[in-house]
Amino acid sequence: MAGLLMPYNDAPHLFAVMNDPCPDGQCLVLMVTTLKAGRYHDPTCLLNVGDHPFIRHPSWIAYRIAETPRAAHVGNMVDKKLFIPRDDWTPAVFNRLAAGIYNSDDTRGGIIKYANANNI
């Protein structure tokens, strides 16, 4: 349920770490991005101010770019202070994020398979 600030396109974005490392040493991460008028957004999981202390604007989860990085790499980037830990997600919001993995038309099949195999 961890929150993590990671760079994406040279800008820091809030990510949700969805699981402890799996037996293959990976974890699933989902990116939060700001909702912008006139630009595409996936309506599956919209977030508002108050859903996480770091969120300052209406936002959404970009399921299309969900990734499963190696947990050792994530830990190394945290140690180097290139990824910055943020507050955990509340269980209610975390459950919304997780449900969206299965409900979003943008989630790639491999991500759904990983989430299912790891009880996310």
Backbone as XML, in Angstrom:
<?xml version="1.0"?>
<chain id="A" units="angstrom">
  <residue number="1" name="MET">
    <atom name="N" x="0.819" y="-1.199" z="0.000"/>
    <atom name="CA" x="0.000" y="0.000" z="0.000"/>
    <atom name="C" x="0.857" y="1.255" z="0.000"/>
  </residue>
  <residue number="2" name="ALA">
    <atom name="N" x="2.116" y="1.112" z="-0.340"/>
    <atom name="CA" x="3.054" y="2.229" z="-0.237"/>
    <atom name="C" x="2.856" y="3.240" z="-1.358"/>
  </residue>
  <residue number="3" name="GLY">
    <atom name="N" x="3.098" y="4.491" z="-1.016"/>
    <atom name="CA" x="3.179" y="5.553" z="-1.989"/>
    <atom name="C" x="4.653" y="5.844" z="-2.247"/>
  </residue>
  <residue number="4" name="LEU">
    <atom name="N" x="4.990" y="6.156" z="-3.486"/>
    <atom name="CA" x="6.381" y="6.384" z="-3.853"/>
    <atom name="C" x="6.432" y="7.451" z="-4.928"/>
  </residue>
  <residue number="5" name="LEU">
    <atom name="N" x="7.263" y="8.458" z="-4.740"/>
    <atom name="CA" x="7.457" y="9.498" z="-5.740"/>
    <atom name="C" x="8.589" y="9.058" z="-6.655"/>
  </residue>
  <residue number="6" name="MET">
    <atom name="N" x="8.269" y="8.892" z="-7.944"/>
    <atom name="CA" x="9.244" y="8.427" z="-8.926"/>
    <atom name="C" x="9.219" y="9.350" z="-10.140"/>
  </residue>
  <residue number="7" name="PRO">
    <atom name="N" x="10.354" y="9.523" z="-10.807"/>
    <atom name="CA" x="10.341" y="10.357" z="-12.012"/>
    <atom name="C" x="9.681" y="9.625" z="-13.178"/>
  </residue>
  <residue number="8" name="TYR">
    <atom name="N" x="8.941" y="10.378" z="-13.968"/>
    <atom name="CA" x="8.363" y="9.877" z="-15.213"/>
    <atom name="C" x="8.397" y="11.043" z="-16.185"/>
  </residue>
  <residue number="9" name="ASN">
    <atom name="N" x="9.031" y="10.864" z="-17.324"/>
    <atom name="CA" x="9.231" y="11.964" z="-18.283"/>
    <atom name="C" x="9.826" y="13.190" z="-17.594"/>
  </residue>
  <residue number="10" name="ASP">
    <atom name="N" x="10.814" y="12.954" z="-16.766"/>
    <atom name="CA" x="11.569" y="14.000" z="-16.068"/>
    <atom name="C" x="10.759" y="14.803" z="-15.052"/>
  </residue>
  <residue number="11" name="ALA">
    <atom name="N" x="9.598" y="14.320" z="-14.682"/>
    <atom name="CA" x="8.797" y="14.998" z="-13.657"/>
    <atom name="C" x="8.424" y="13.983" z="-12.581"/>
  </residue>
  <residue number="12" name="PRO">
    <atom name="N" x="8.430" y="14.398" z="-11.315"/>
    <atom name="CA" x="8.048" y="13.458" z="-10.260"/>
    <atom name="C" x="6.551" y="13.164" z="-10.297"/>
  </residue>
  <residue number="13" name="HIS">
    <atom name="N" x="6.225" y="11.894" z="-10.173"/>
    <atom name="CA" x="4.835" y="11.450" z="-10.122"/>
    <atom name="C" x="4.665" y="10.529" z="-8.924"/>
  </residue>
  <residue number="14" name="LEU">
    <atom name="N" x="3.468" y="10.562" z="-8.364"/>
    <atom name="CA" x="3.140" y="9.641" z="-7.294"/>
    <atom name="C" x="2.790" y="8.287" z="-7.898"/>
  </residue>
  <residue number="15" name="PHE">
    <atom name="N" x="3.358" y="7.238" z="-7.329"/>
    <atom name="CA" x="3.060" y="5.867" z="-7.728"/>
    <atom name="C" x="2.507" y="5.118" z="-6.534"/>
  </residue>
  <residue number="16" name="ALA">
    <atom name="N" x="1.720" y="4.104" z="-6.820"/>
    <atom name="CA" x="1.236" y="3.177" z="-5.804"/>
    <atom name="C" x="1.977" y="1.862" z="-5.996"/>
  </residue>
  <residue number="17" name="VAL">
    <atom name="N" x="2.656" y="1.408" z="-4.945"/>
    <atom name="CA" x="3.289" y="0.091" z="-4.963"/>
    <atom name="C" x="2.236" y="-0.882" z="-4.450"/>
  </residue>
  <residue number="18" name="MET">
    <atom name="N" x="1.833" y="-1.819" z="-5.299"/>
    <atom name="CA" x="0.649" y="-2.629" z="-5.031"/>
    <atom name="C" x="0.908" y="-3.936" z="-4.292"/>
  </residue>
  <residue number="19" name="ASN">
    <atom name="N" x="2.176" y="-4.319" z="-4.145"/>
    <atom name="CA" x="2.440" y="-5.586" z="-3.467"/>
    <atom name="C" x="3.876" y="-5.642" z="-2.972"/>
  </residue>
  <residue number="20" name="ASP">
    <atom name="N" x="4.090" y="-6.525" z="-2.012"/>
    <atom name="CA" x="5.447" y="-6.871" z="-1.619"/>
    <atom name="C" x="6.064" y="-7.644" z="-2.776"/>
  </residue>
  <residue number="21" name="PRO">
    <atom name="N" x="7.383" y="-7.751" z="-2.816"/>
    <atom name="CA" x="8.003" y="-8.467" z="-3.937"/>
    <atom name="C" x="7.440" y="-9.885" z="-4.095"/>
  </residue>
  <residue number="22" name="CYS">
    <atom name="N" x="7.181" y="-10.254" z="-5.340"/>
    <atom name="CA" x="6.702" y="-11.593" z="-5.656"/>
    <atom name="C" x="7.894" y="-12.556" z="-5.649"/>
  </residue>
  <residue number="23" name="PRO">
    <atom name="N" x="7.666" y="-13.845" z="-5.823"/>
    <atom name="CA" x="8.781" y="-14.794" z="-5.843"/>
    <atom name="C" x="9.837" y="-14.491" z="-6.913"/>
  </residue>
  <residue number="24" name="ASP">
    <atom name="N" x="9.446" y="-13.787" z="-7.971"/>
    <atom name="CA" x="10.405" y="-13.394" z="-9.006"/>
    <atom name="C" x="11.099" y="-12.075" z="-8.693"/>
  </residue>
  <residue number="25" name="GLY">
    <atom name="N" x="10.788" y="-11.490" z="-7.525"/>
    <atom name="CA" x="11.454" y="-10.263" z="-7.101"/>
    <atom name="C" x="10.897" y="-8.994" z="-7.702"/>
  </residue>
  <residue number="26" name="GLN">
    <atom name="N" x="9.674" y="-9.030" z="-8.201"/>
    <atom name="CA" x="9.061" y="-7.854" z="-8.804"/>
    <atom name="C" x="7.928" y="-7.333" z="-7.931"/>
  </residue>
  <residue number="27" name="CYS">
    <atom name="N" x="7.514" y="-6.096" z="-8.212"/>
    <atom name="CA" x="6.324" y="-5.526" z="-7.588"/>
    <atom name="C" x="5.585" y="-4.742" z="-8.672"/>
  </residue>
  <residue number="28" name="LEU">
    <atom name="N" x="4.298" y="-4.572" z="-8.469"/>
    <atom name="CA" x="3.468" y="-3.842" z="-9.426"/>
    <atom name="C" x="3.351" y="-2.393" z="-8.979"/>
  </residue>
  <residue number="29" name="VAL">
    <atom name="N" x="3.605" y="-1.459" z="-9.903"/>
    <atom name="CA" x="3.460" y="-0.036" z="-9.587"/>
    <atom name="C" x="2.486" y="0.612" z="-10.571"/>
  </residue>
  <residue number="30" name="LEU">
    <atom name="N" x="1.652" y="1.513" z="-10.022"/>
    <atom name="CA" x="0.669" y="2.261" z="-10.800"/>
    <atom name="C" x="0.947" y="3.749" z="-10.651"/>
  </residue>
  <residue number="31" name="MET">
    <atom name="N" x="0.894" y="4.480" z="-11.751"/>
    <atom name="CA" x="1.181" y="5.910" z="-11.718"/>
    <atom name="C" x="-0.091" y="6.749" z="-11.614"/>
  </residue>
  <residue number="32" name="VAL">
    <atom name="N" x="-0.006" y="7.762" z="-10.757"/>
    <atom name="CA" x="-1.052" y="8.777" z="-10.627"/>
    <atom name="C" x="-0.659" y="9.945" z="-11.514"/>
  </residue>
  <residue number="33" name="THR">
    <atom name="N" x="-1.606" y="10.458" z="-12.269"/>
    <atom name="CA" x="-1.334" y="11.622" z="-13.096"/>
    <atom name="C" x="-2.491" y="12.614" z="-12.992"/>
  </residue>
  <residue number="34" name="THR">
    <atom name="N" x="-2.176" y="13.874" z="-13.150"/>
    <atom name="CA" x="-3.168" y="14.934" z="-13.004"/>
    <atom name="C" x="-4.180" y="14.907" z="-14.145"/>
  </residue>
  <residue number="35" name="LEU">
    <atom name="N" x="-5.430" y="15.065" z="-13.805"/>
    <atom name="CA" x="-6.508" y="15.155" z="-14.785"/>
    <atom name="C" x="-6.441" y="16.535" z="-15.429"/>
  </residue>
  <residue number="36" name="LYS">
    <atom name="N" x="-6.391" y="16.558" z="-16.775"/>
    <atom name="CA" x="-6.304" y="17.826" z="-17.506"/>
    <atom name="C" x="-7.427" y="17.902" z="-18.528"/>
  </residue>
  <residue number="37" name="ALA">
    <atom name="N" x="-8.121" y="19.024" z="-18.542"/>
    <atom name="CA" x="-9.245" y="19.218" z="-19.455"/>
    <atom name="C" x="-8.788" y="19.059" z="-20.896"/>
  </residue>
  <residue number="38" name="GLY">
    <atom name="N" x="-9.585" y="18.354" z="-21.675"/>
    <atom name="CA" x="-9.303" y="18.195" z="-23.086"/>
    <atom name="C" x="-8.266" y="17.137" z="-23.410"/>
  </residue>
  <residue number="39" name="ARG">
    <atom name="N" x="-7.715" y="16.474" z="-22.390"/>
    <atom name="CA" x="-6.716" y="15.420" z="-22.629"/>
    <atom name="C" x="-7.285" y="14.084" z="-22.182"/>
  </residue>
  <residue number="40" name="TYR">
    <atom name="N" x="-6.842" y="13.039" z="-22.864"/>
    <atom name="CA" x="-7.330" y="11.705" z="-22.533"/>
    <atom name="C" x="-7.056" y="11.372" z="-21.070"/>
  </residue>
  <residue number="41" name="HIS">
    <atom name="N" x="-8.000" y="10.685" z="-20.457"/>
    <atom name="CA" x="-7.775" y="10.066" z="-19.150"/>
    <atom name="C" x="-8.628" y="8.807" z="-19.069"/>
  </residue>
  <residue number="42" name="ASP">
    <atom name="N" x="-8.139" y="7.851" z="-18.337"/>
    <atom name="CA" x="-8.872" y="6.611" z="-18.085"/>
    <atom name="C" x="-9.819" y="6.896" z="-16.922"/>
  </residue>
  <residue number="43" name="PRO">
    <atom name="N" x="-11.125" y="6.786" z="-17.119"/>
    <atom name="CA" x="-12.072" y="7.120" z="-16.054"/>
    <atom name="C" x="-12.238" y="6.030" z="-14.992"/>
  </residue>
  <residue number="44" name="THR">
    <atom name="N" x="-11.502" y="4.920" z="-15.120"/>
    <atom name="CA" x="-11.698" y="3.783" z="-14.222"/>
    <atom name="C" x="-11.479" y="4.137" z="-12.759"/>
  </residue>
  <residue number="45" name="CYS">
    <atom name="N" x="-10.418" y="4.878" z="-12.460"/>
    <atom name="CA" x="-10.113" y="5.206" z="-11.064"/>
    <atom name="C" x="-9.692" y="6.665" z="-10.972"/>
  </residue>
  <residue number="46" name="LEU">
    <atom name="N" x="-10.658" y="7.517" z="-10.698"/>
    <atom name="CA" x="-10.390" y="8.940" z="-10.523"/>
    <atom name="C" x="-10.085" y="9.200" z="-9.051"/>
  </residue>
  <residue number="47" name="LEU">
    <atom name="N" x="-9.128" y="10.077" z="-8.817"/>
    <atom name="CA" x="-8.705" y="10.407" z="-7.455"/>
    <atom name="C" x="-8.882" y="11.898" z="-7.218"/>
  </residue>
  <residue number="48" name="ASN">
    <atom name="N" x="-9.177" y="12.230" z="-5.975"/>
    <atom name="CA" x="-9.391" y="13.627" z="-5.608"/>
    <atom name="C" x="-8.471" y="14.024" z="-4.467"/>
  </residue>
  <residue number="49" name="VAL">
    <atom name="N" x="-8.369" y="15.318" z="-4.257"/>
    <atom name="CA" x="-7.642" y="15.810" z="-3.091"/>
    <atom name="C" x="-8.233" y="15.112" z="-1.868"/>
  </residue>
  <residue number="50" name="GLY">
    <atom name="N" x="-7.378" y="14.588" z="-1.031"/>
    <atom name="CA" x="-7.823" y="13.856" z="0.143"/>
    <atom name="C" x="-7.713" y="12.347" z="-0.002"/>
  </residue>
  <residue number="51" name="ASP">
    <atom name="N" x="-7.631" y="11.855" z="-1.235"/>
    <atom name="CA" x="-7.454" y="10.415" z="-1.426"/>
    <atom name="C" x="-6.042" y="9.970" z="-1.057"/>
  </residue>
  <residue number="52" name="HIS">
    <atom name="N" x="-5.102" y="10.886" z="-1.100"/>
    <atom name="CA" x="-3.716" y="10.660" z="-0.654"/>
    <atom name="C" x="-3.150" y="12.037" z="-0.316"/>
  </residue>
  <residue number="53" name="PRO">
    <atom name="N" x="-2.327" y="12.129" z="0.732"/>
    <atom name="CA" x="-1.800" y="13.447" z="1.129"/>
    <atom name="C" x="-1.013" y="14.170" z="0.036"/>
  </residue>
  <residue number="54" name="PHE">
    <atom name="N" x="-0.446" y="13.439" z="-0.922"/>
    <atom name="CA" x="0.354" y="14.076" z="-1.969"/>
    <atom name="C" x="-0.506" y="14.632" z="-3.108"/>
  </residue>
  <residue number="55" name="ILE">
    <atom name="N" x="-1.730" y="14.144" z="-3.248"/>
    <atom name="CA" x="-2.590" y="14.569" z="-4.359"/>
    <atom name="C" x="-3.131" y="15.962" z="-4.081"/>
  </residue>
  <residue number="56" name="ARG">
    <atom name="N" x="-2.849" y="16.883" z="-5.011"/>
    <atom name="CA" x="-3.251" y="18.286" z="-4.865"/>
    <atom name="C" x="-4.264" y="18.742" z="-5.913"/>
  </residue>
  <residue number="57" name="HIS">
    <atom name="N" x="-4.513" y="17.861" z="-6.909"/>
    <atom name="CA" x="-5.429" y="18.176" z="-8.012"/>
    <atom name="C" x="-6.201" y="16.902" z="-8.356"/>
  </residue>
  <residue number="58" name="PRO">
    <atom name="N" x="-7.381" y="17.040" z="-8.966"/>
    <atom name="CA" x="-8.053" y="15.841" z="-9.456"/>
    <atom name="C" x="-7.095" y="15.039" z="-10.343"/>
  </residue>
  <residue number="59" name="SER">
    <atom name="N" x="-7.070" y="13.729" z="-10.142"/>
    <atom name="CA" x="-6.086" y="12.874" z="-10.797"/>
    <atom name="C" x="-6.718" y="11.560" z="-11.224"/>
  </residue>
  <residue number="60" name="TRP">
    <atom name="N" x="-5.936" y="10.751" z="-11.911"/>
    <atom name="CA" x="-6.399" y="9.440" z="-12.368"/>
    <atom name="C" x="-5.224" y="8.478" z="-12.396"/>
  </residue>
  <residue number="61" name="ILE">
    <atom name="N" x="-5.552" y="7.180" z="-12.413"/>
    <atom name="CA" x="-4.524" y="6.149" z="-12.493"/>
    <atom name="C" x="-4.308" y="5.785" z="-13.957"/>
  </residue>
  <residue number="62" name="ALA">
    <atom name="N" x="-3.062" y="5.836" z="-14.393"/>
    <atom name="CA" x="-2.692" y="5.510" z="-15.781"/>
    <atom name="C" x="-2.380" y="4.014" z="-15.866"/>
  </residue>
  <residue number="63" name="TYR">
    <atom name="N" x="-3.419" y="3.197" z="-15.910"/>
    <atom name="CA" x="-3.240" y="1.740" z="-15.942"/>
    <atom name="C" x="-2.463" y="1.287" z="-17.174"/>
  </residue>
  <residue number="64" name="ARG">
    <atom name="N" x="-2.527" y="2.042" z="-18.245"/>
    <atom name="CA" x="-1.839" y="1.628" z="-19.478"/>
    <atom name="C" x="-0.325" y="1.591" z="-19.318"/>
  </residue>
  <residue number="65" name="ILE">
    <atom name="N" x="0.221" y="2.288" z="-18.314"/>
    <atom name="CA" x="1.677" y="2.265" z="-18.132"/>
    <atom name="C" x="2.081" y="1.590" z="-16.820"/>
  </residue>
  <residue number="66" name="ALA">
    <atom name="N" x="1.185" y="0.752" z="-16.286"/>
    <atom name="CA" x="1.539" y="-0.034" z="-15.100"/>
    <atom name="C" x="2.774" y="-0.872" z="-15.424"/>
  </residue>
  <residue number="67" name="GLU">
    <atom name="N" x="3.644" y="-1.026" z="-14.434"/>
    <atom name="CA" x="4.900" y="-1.754" z="-14.637"/>
    <atom name="C" x="5.140" y="-2.712" z="-13.481"/>
  </residue>
  <residue number="68" name="THR">
    <atom name="N" x="6.040" y="-3.663" z="-13.702"/>
    <atom name="CA" x="6.454" y="-4.601" z="-12.657"/>
    <atom name="C" x="7.985" y="-4.565" z="-12.544"/>
  </residue>
  <residue number="69" name="PRO">
    <atom name="N" x="8.515" y="-3.489" z="-11.973"/>
    <atom name="CA" x="9.972" y="-3.396" z="-11.843"/>
    <atom name="C" x="10.502" y="-4.371" z="-10.795"/>
  </residue>
  <residue number="70" name="ARG">
    <atom name="N" x="11.783" y="-4.632" z="-10.857"/>
    <atom name="CA" x="12.430" y="-5.447" z="-9.844"/>
    <atom name="C" x="12.431" y="-4.666" z="-8.538"/>
  </residue>
  <residue number="71" name="ALA">
    <atom name="N" x="12.006" y="-5.323" z="-7.483"/>
    <atom name="CA" x="11.944" y="-4.675" z="-6.178"/>
    <atom name="C" x="13.329" y="-4.215" z="-5.732"/>
  </residue>
  <residue number="72" name="ALA">
    <atom name="N" x="14.369" y="-4.977" z="-6.079"/>
    <atom name="CA" x="15.736" y="-4.586" z="-5.715"/>
    <atom name="C" x="16.109" y="-3.257" z="-6.370"/>
  </residue>
  <residue number="73" name="HIS">
    <atom name="N" x="15.657" y="-3.051" z="-7.611"/>
    <atom name="CA" x="15.921" y="-1.780" z="-8.299"/>
    <atom name="C" x="15.192" y="-0.631" z="-7.595"/>
  </residue>
  <residue number="74" name="VAL">
    <atom name="N" x="13.935" y="-0.865" z="-7.248"/>
    <atom name="CA" x="13.164" y="0.164" z="-6.547"/>
    <atom name="C" x="13.865" y="0.518" z="-5.235"/>
  </residue>
  <residue number="75" name="GLY">
    <atom name="N" x="14.261" y="-0.494" z="-4.476"/>
    <atom name="CA" x="14.960" y="-0.256" z="-3.211"/>
    <atom name="C" x="16.259" y="0.494" z="-3.402"/>
  </residue>
  <residue number="76" name="ASN">
    <atom name="N" x="16.999" y="0.155" z="-4.448"/>
    <atom name="CA" x="18.256" y="0.840" z="-4.751"/>
    <atom name="C" x="17.997" y="2.316" z="-5.070"/>
  </residue>
  <residue number="77" name="MET">
    <atom name="N" x="16.943" y="2.602" z="-5.826"/>
    <atom name="CA" x="16.622" y="3.987" z="-6.173"/>
    <atom name="C" x="16.168" y="4.771" z="-4.945"/>
  </residue>
  <residue number="78" name="VAL">
    <atom name="N" x="15.481" y="4.108" z="-4.028"/>
    <atom name="CA" x="15.101" y="4.755" z="-2.762"/>
    <atom name="C" x="16.364" y="5.061" z="-1.958"/>
  </residue>
  <residue number="79" name="ASP">
    <atom name="N" x="17.285" y="4.090" z="-1.881"/>
    <atom name="CA" x="18.535" y="4.304" z="-1.145"/>
    <atom name="C" x="19.326" y="5.473" z="-1.717"/>
  </residue>
  <residue number="80" name="LYS">
    <atom name="N" x="19.283" y="5.649" z="-3.032"/>
    <atom name="CA" x="19.996" y="6.749" z="-3.700"/>
    <atom name="C" x="19.203" y="8.056" z="-3.666"/>
  </residue>
  <residue number="81" name="LYS">
    <atom name="N" x="18.017" y="8.003" z="-3.069"/>
    <atom name="CA" x="17.118" y="9.156" z="-2.953"/>
    <atom name="C" x="16.618" y="9.663" z="-4.310"/>
  </residue>
  <residue number="82" name="LEU">
    <atom name="N" x="16.585" y="8.759" z="-5.291"/>
    <atom name="CA" x="16.016" y="9.091" z="-6.598"/>
    <atom name="C" x="14.521" y="8.786" z="-6.628"/>
  </residue>
  <residue number="83" name="PHE">
    <atom name="N" x="14.076" y="7.833" z="-5.821"/>
    <atom name="CA" x="12.661" y="7.567" z="-5.569"/>
    <atom name="C" x="12.430" y="7.947" z="-4.109"/>
  </residue>
  <residue number="84" name="ILE">
    <atom name="N" x="11.350" y="8.660" z="-3.841"/>
    <atom name="CA" x="11.094" y="9.193" z="-2.508"/>
    <atom name="C" x="9.839" y="8.547" z="-1.913"/>
  </residue>
  <residue number="85" name="PRO">
    <atom name="N" x="9.970" y="7.850" z="-0.789"/>
    <atom name="CA" x="8.785" y="7.268" z="-0.151"/>
    <atom name="C" x="7.782" y="8.357" z="0.257"/>
  </residue>
  <residue number="86" name="ARG">
    <atom name="N" x="6.530" y="8.049" z="0.062"/>
    <atom name="CA" x="5.432" y="8.911" z="0.474"/>
    <atom name="C" x="4.486" y="8.095" z="1.351"/>
  </residue>
  <residue number="87" name="ASP">
    <atom name="N" x="3.467" y="8.750" z="1.867"/>
    <atom name="CA" x="2.516" y="8.073" z="2.737"/>
    <atom name="C" x="1.891" y="6.867" z="2.047"/>
  </residue>
  <residue number="88" name="ASP">
    <atom name="N" x="1.508" y="5.888" z="2.871"/>
    <atom name="CA" x="0.773" y="4.736" z="2.363"/>
    <atom name="C" x="-0.615" y="5.175" z="1.922"/>
  </residue>
  <residue number="89" name="TRP">
    <atom name="N" x="-1.212" y="4.364" z="1.072"/>
    <atom name="CA" x="-2.589" y="4.564" z="0.654"/>
    <atom name="C" x="-3.502" y="4.000" z="1.728"/>
  </residue>
  <residue number="90" name="THR">
    <atom name="N" x="-4.648" y="4.599" z="1.937"/>
    <atom name="CA" x="-5.613" y="4.011" z="2.855"/>
    <atom name="C" x="-6.127" y="2.715" z="2.234"/>
  </residue>
  <residue number="91" name="PRO">
    <atom name="N" x="-6.589" y="1.776" z="3.055"/>
    <atom name="CA" x="-7.121" y="0.526" z="2.491"/>
    <atom name="C" x="-8.263" y="0.755" z="1.489"/>
  </residue>
  <residue number="92" name="ALA">
    <atom name="N" x="-9.133" y="1.707" z="1.755"/>
    <atom name="CA" x="-10.265" y="1.944" z="0.851"/>
    <atom name="C" x="-9.783" y="2.416" z="-0.520"/>
  </residue>
  <residue number="93" name="VAL">
    <atom name="N" x="-8.850" y="3.362" z="-0.550"/>
    <atom name="CA" x="-8.343" y="3.858" z="-1.834"/>
    <atom name="C" x="-7.498" y="2.775" z="-2.513"/>
  </residue>
  <residue number="94" name="PHE">
    <atom name="N" x="-6.679" y="2.076" z="-1.742"/>
    <atom name="CA" x="-5.884" y="0.983" z="-2.293"/>
    <atom name="C" x="-6.791" y="-0.041" z="-2.991"/>
  </residue>
  <residue number="95" name="ASN">
    <atom name="N" x="-7.890" y="-0.377" z="-2.376"/>
    <atom name="CA" x="-8.823" y="-1.332" z="-2.982"/>
    <atom name="C" x="-9.409" y="-0.798" z="-4.288"/>
  </residue>
  <residue number="96" name="ARG">
    <atom name="N" x="-9.651" y="0.499" z="-4.372"/>
    <atom name="CA" x="-10.121" y="1.106" z="-5.633"/>
    <atom name="C" x="-9.055" y="0.990" z="-6.710"/>
  </residue>
  <residue number="97" name="LEU">
    <atom name="N" x="-7.792" y="1.259" z="-6.331"/>
    <atom name="CA" x="-6.687" y="1.148" z="-7.294"/>
    <atom name="C" x="-6.592" y="-0.282" z="-7.811"/>
  </residue>
  <residue number="98" name="ALA">
    <atom name="N" x="-6.657" y="-1.242" z="-6.888"/>
    <atom name="CA" x="-6.531" y="-2.649" z="-7.262"/>
    <atom name="C" x="-7.684" y="-3.097" z="-8.160"/>
  </residue>
  <residue number="99" name="ALA">
    <atom name="N" x="-8.895" y="-2.701" z="-7.836"/>
    <atom name="CA" x="-10.049" y="-3.079" z="-8.657"/>
    <atom name="C" x="-9.903" y="-2.544" z="-10.074"/>
  </residue>
  <residue number="100" name="GLY">
    <atom name="N" x="-9.340" y="-1.369" z="-10.199"/>
    <atom name="CA" x="-9.162" y="-0.763" z="-11.513"/>
    <atom name="C" x="-8.238" y="-1.547" z="-12.430"/>
  </residue>
  <residue number="101" name="ILE">
    <atom name="N" x="-7.304" y="-2.287" z="-11.850"/>
    <atom name="CA" x="-6.420" y="-3.119" z="-12.677"/>
    <atom name="C" x="-7.267" y="-4.040" z="-13.548"/>
  </residue>
  <residue number="102" name="TYR">
    <atom name="N" x="-8.300" y="-4.617" z="-12.965"/>
    <atom name="CA" x="-9.154" y="-5.577" z="-13.668"/>
    <atom name="C" x="-10.260" y="-4.907" z="-14.479"/>
  </residue>
  <residue number="103" name="ASN">
    <atom name="N" x="-10.638" y="-3.691" z="-14.117"/>
    <atom name="CA" x="-11.770" y="-3.025" z="-14.758"/>
    <atom name="C" x="-11.384" y="-2.065" z="-15.877"/>
  </residue>
  <residue number="104" name="SER">
    <atom name="N" x="-10.140" y="-1.643" z="-15.932"/>
    <atom name="CA" x="-9.722" y="-0.677" z="-16.943"/>
    <atom name="C" x="-9.501" y="-1.353" z="-18.290"/>
  </residue>
  <residue number="105" name="ASP">
    <atom name="N" x="-10.006" y="-0.740" z="-19.335"/>
    <atom name="CA" x="-9.737" y="-1.219" z="-20.693"/>
    <atom name="C" x="-8.280" y="-0.962" z="-21.087"/>
  </residue>
  <residue number="106" name="ASP">
    <atom name="N" x="-7.585" y="-0.121" z="-20.334"/>
    <atom name="CA" x="-6.200" y="0.235" z="-20.660"/>
    <atom name="C" x="-5.165" y="-0.710" z="-20.062"/>
  </residue>
  <residue number="107" name="THR">
    <atom name="N" x="-5.555" y="-1.554" z="-19.119"/>
    <atom name="CA" x="-4.587" y="-2.432" z="-18.472"/>
    <atom name="C" x="-4.171" y="-3.542" z="-19.436"/>
  </residue>
  <residue number="108" name="ARG">
    <atom name="N" x="-2.860" y="-3.696" z="-19.612"/>
    <atom name="CA" x="-2.339" y="-4.746" z="-20.479"/>
    <atom name="C" x="-2.576" y="-6.126" z="-19.856"/>
  </residue>
  <residue number="109" name="GLY">
    <atom name="N" x="-2.725" y="-7.116" z="-20.698"/>
    <atom name="CA" x="-3.005" y="-8.473" z="-20.248"/>
    <atom name="C" x="-1.957" y="-9.025" z="-19.296"/>
  </residue>
  <residue number="110" name="GLY">
    <atom name="N" x="-0.693" y="-8.734" z="-19.550"/>
    <atom name="CA" x="0.370" y="-9.226" z="-18.684"/>
    <atom name="C" x="0.284" y="-8.656" z="-17.280"/>
  </residue>
  <residue number="111" name="ILE">
    <atom name="N" x="-0.186" y="-7.425" z="-17.172"/>
    <atom name="CA" x="-0.351" y="-6.793" z="-15.856"/>
    <atom name="C" x="-1.513" y="-7.452" z="-15.110"/>
  </residue>
  <residue number="112" name="ILE">
    <atom name="N" x="-2.612" y="-7.720" z="-15.809"/>
    <atom name="CA" x="-3.742" y="-8.400" z="-15.174"/>
    <atom name="C" x="-3.310" y="-9.785" z="-14.702"/>
  </residue>
  <residue number="113" name="LYS">
    <atom name="N" x="-2.577" y="-10.503" z="-15.531"/>
    <atom name="CA" x="-2.096" y="-11.831" z="-15.168"/>
    <atom name="C" x="-1.192" y="-11.756" z="-13.935"/>
  </residue>
  <residue number="114" name="TYR">
    <atom name="N" x="-0.275" y="-10.770" z="-13.912"/>
    <atom name="CA" x="0.624" y="-10.600" z="-12.752"/>
    <atom name="C" x="-0.183" y="-10.294" z="-11.500"/>
  </residue>
  <residue number="115" name="ALA">
    <atom name="N" x="-1.129" y="-9.361" z="-11.601"/>
    <atom name="CA" x="-1.943" y="-8.984" z="-10.438"/>
    <atom name="C" x="-2.720" y="-10.184" z="-9.918"/>
  </residue>
  <residue number="116" name="ASN">
    <atom name="N" x="-3.301" y="-10.930" z="-10.791"/>
    <atom name="CA" x="-4.072" y="-12.100" z="-10.390"/>
    <atom name="C" x="-3.170" y="-13.149" z="-9.710"/>
  </residue>
  <residue number="117" name="ALA">
    <atom name="N" x="-2.016" y="-13.394" z="-10.296"/>
    <atom name="CA" x="-1.086" y="-14.391" z="-9.751"/>
    <atom name="C" x="-0.541" y="-13.982" z="-8.381"/>
  </residue>
  <residue number="118" name="ASN">
    <atom name="N" x="-0.543" y="-12.685" z="-8.104"/>
    <atom name="CA" x="0.010" y="-12.175" z="-6.848"/>
    <atom name="C" x="-1.058" y="-11.659" z="-5.892"/>
  </residue>
  <residue number="119" name="ASN">
    <atom name="N" x="-2.302" y="-12.061" z="-6.128"/>
    <atom name="CA" x="-3.421" y="-11.747" z="-5.231"/>
    <atom name="C" x="-3.593" y="-10.256" z="-4.966"/>
  </residue>
  <residue number="120" name="ILE">
    <atom name="N" x="-3.449" y="-9.465" z="-6.003"/>
    <atom name="CA" x="-3.647" y="-8.022" z="-5.880"/>
    <atom name="C" x="-5.091" y="-7.711" z="-6.226"/>
  </residue>
</chain>
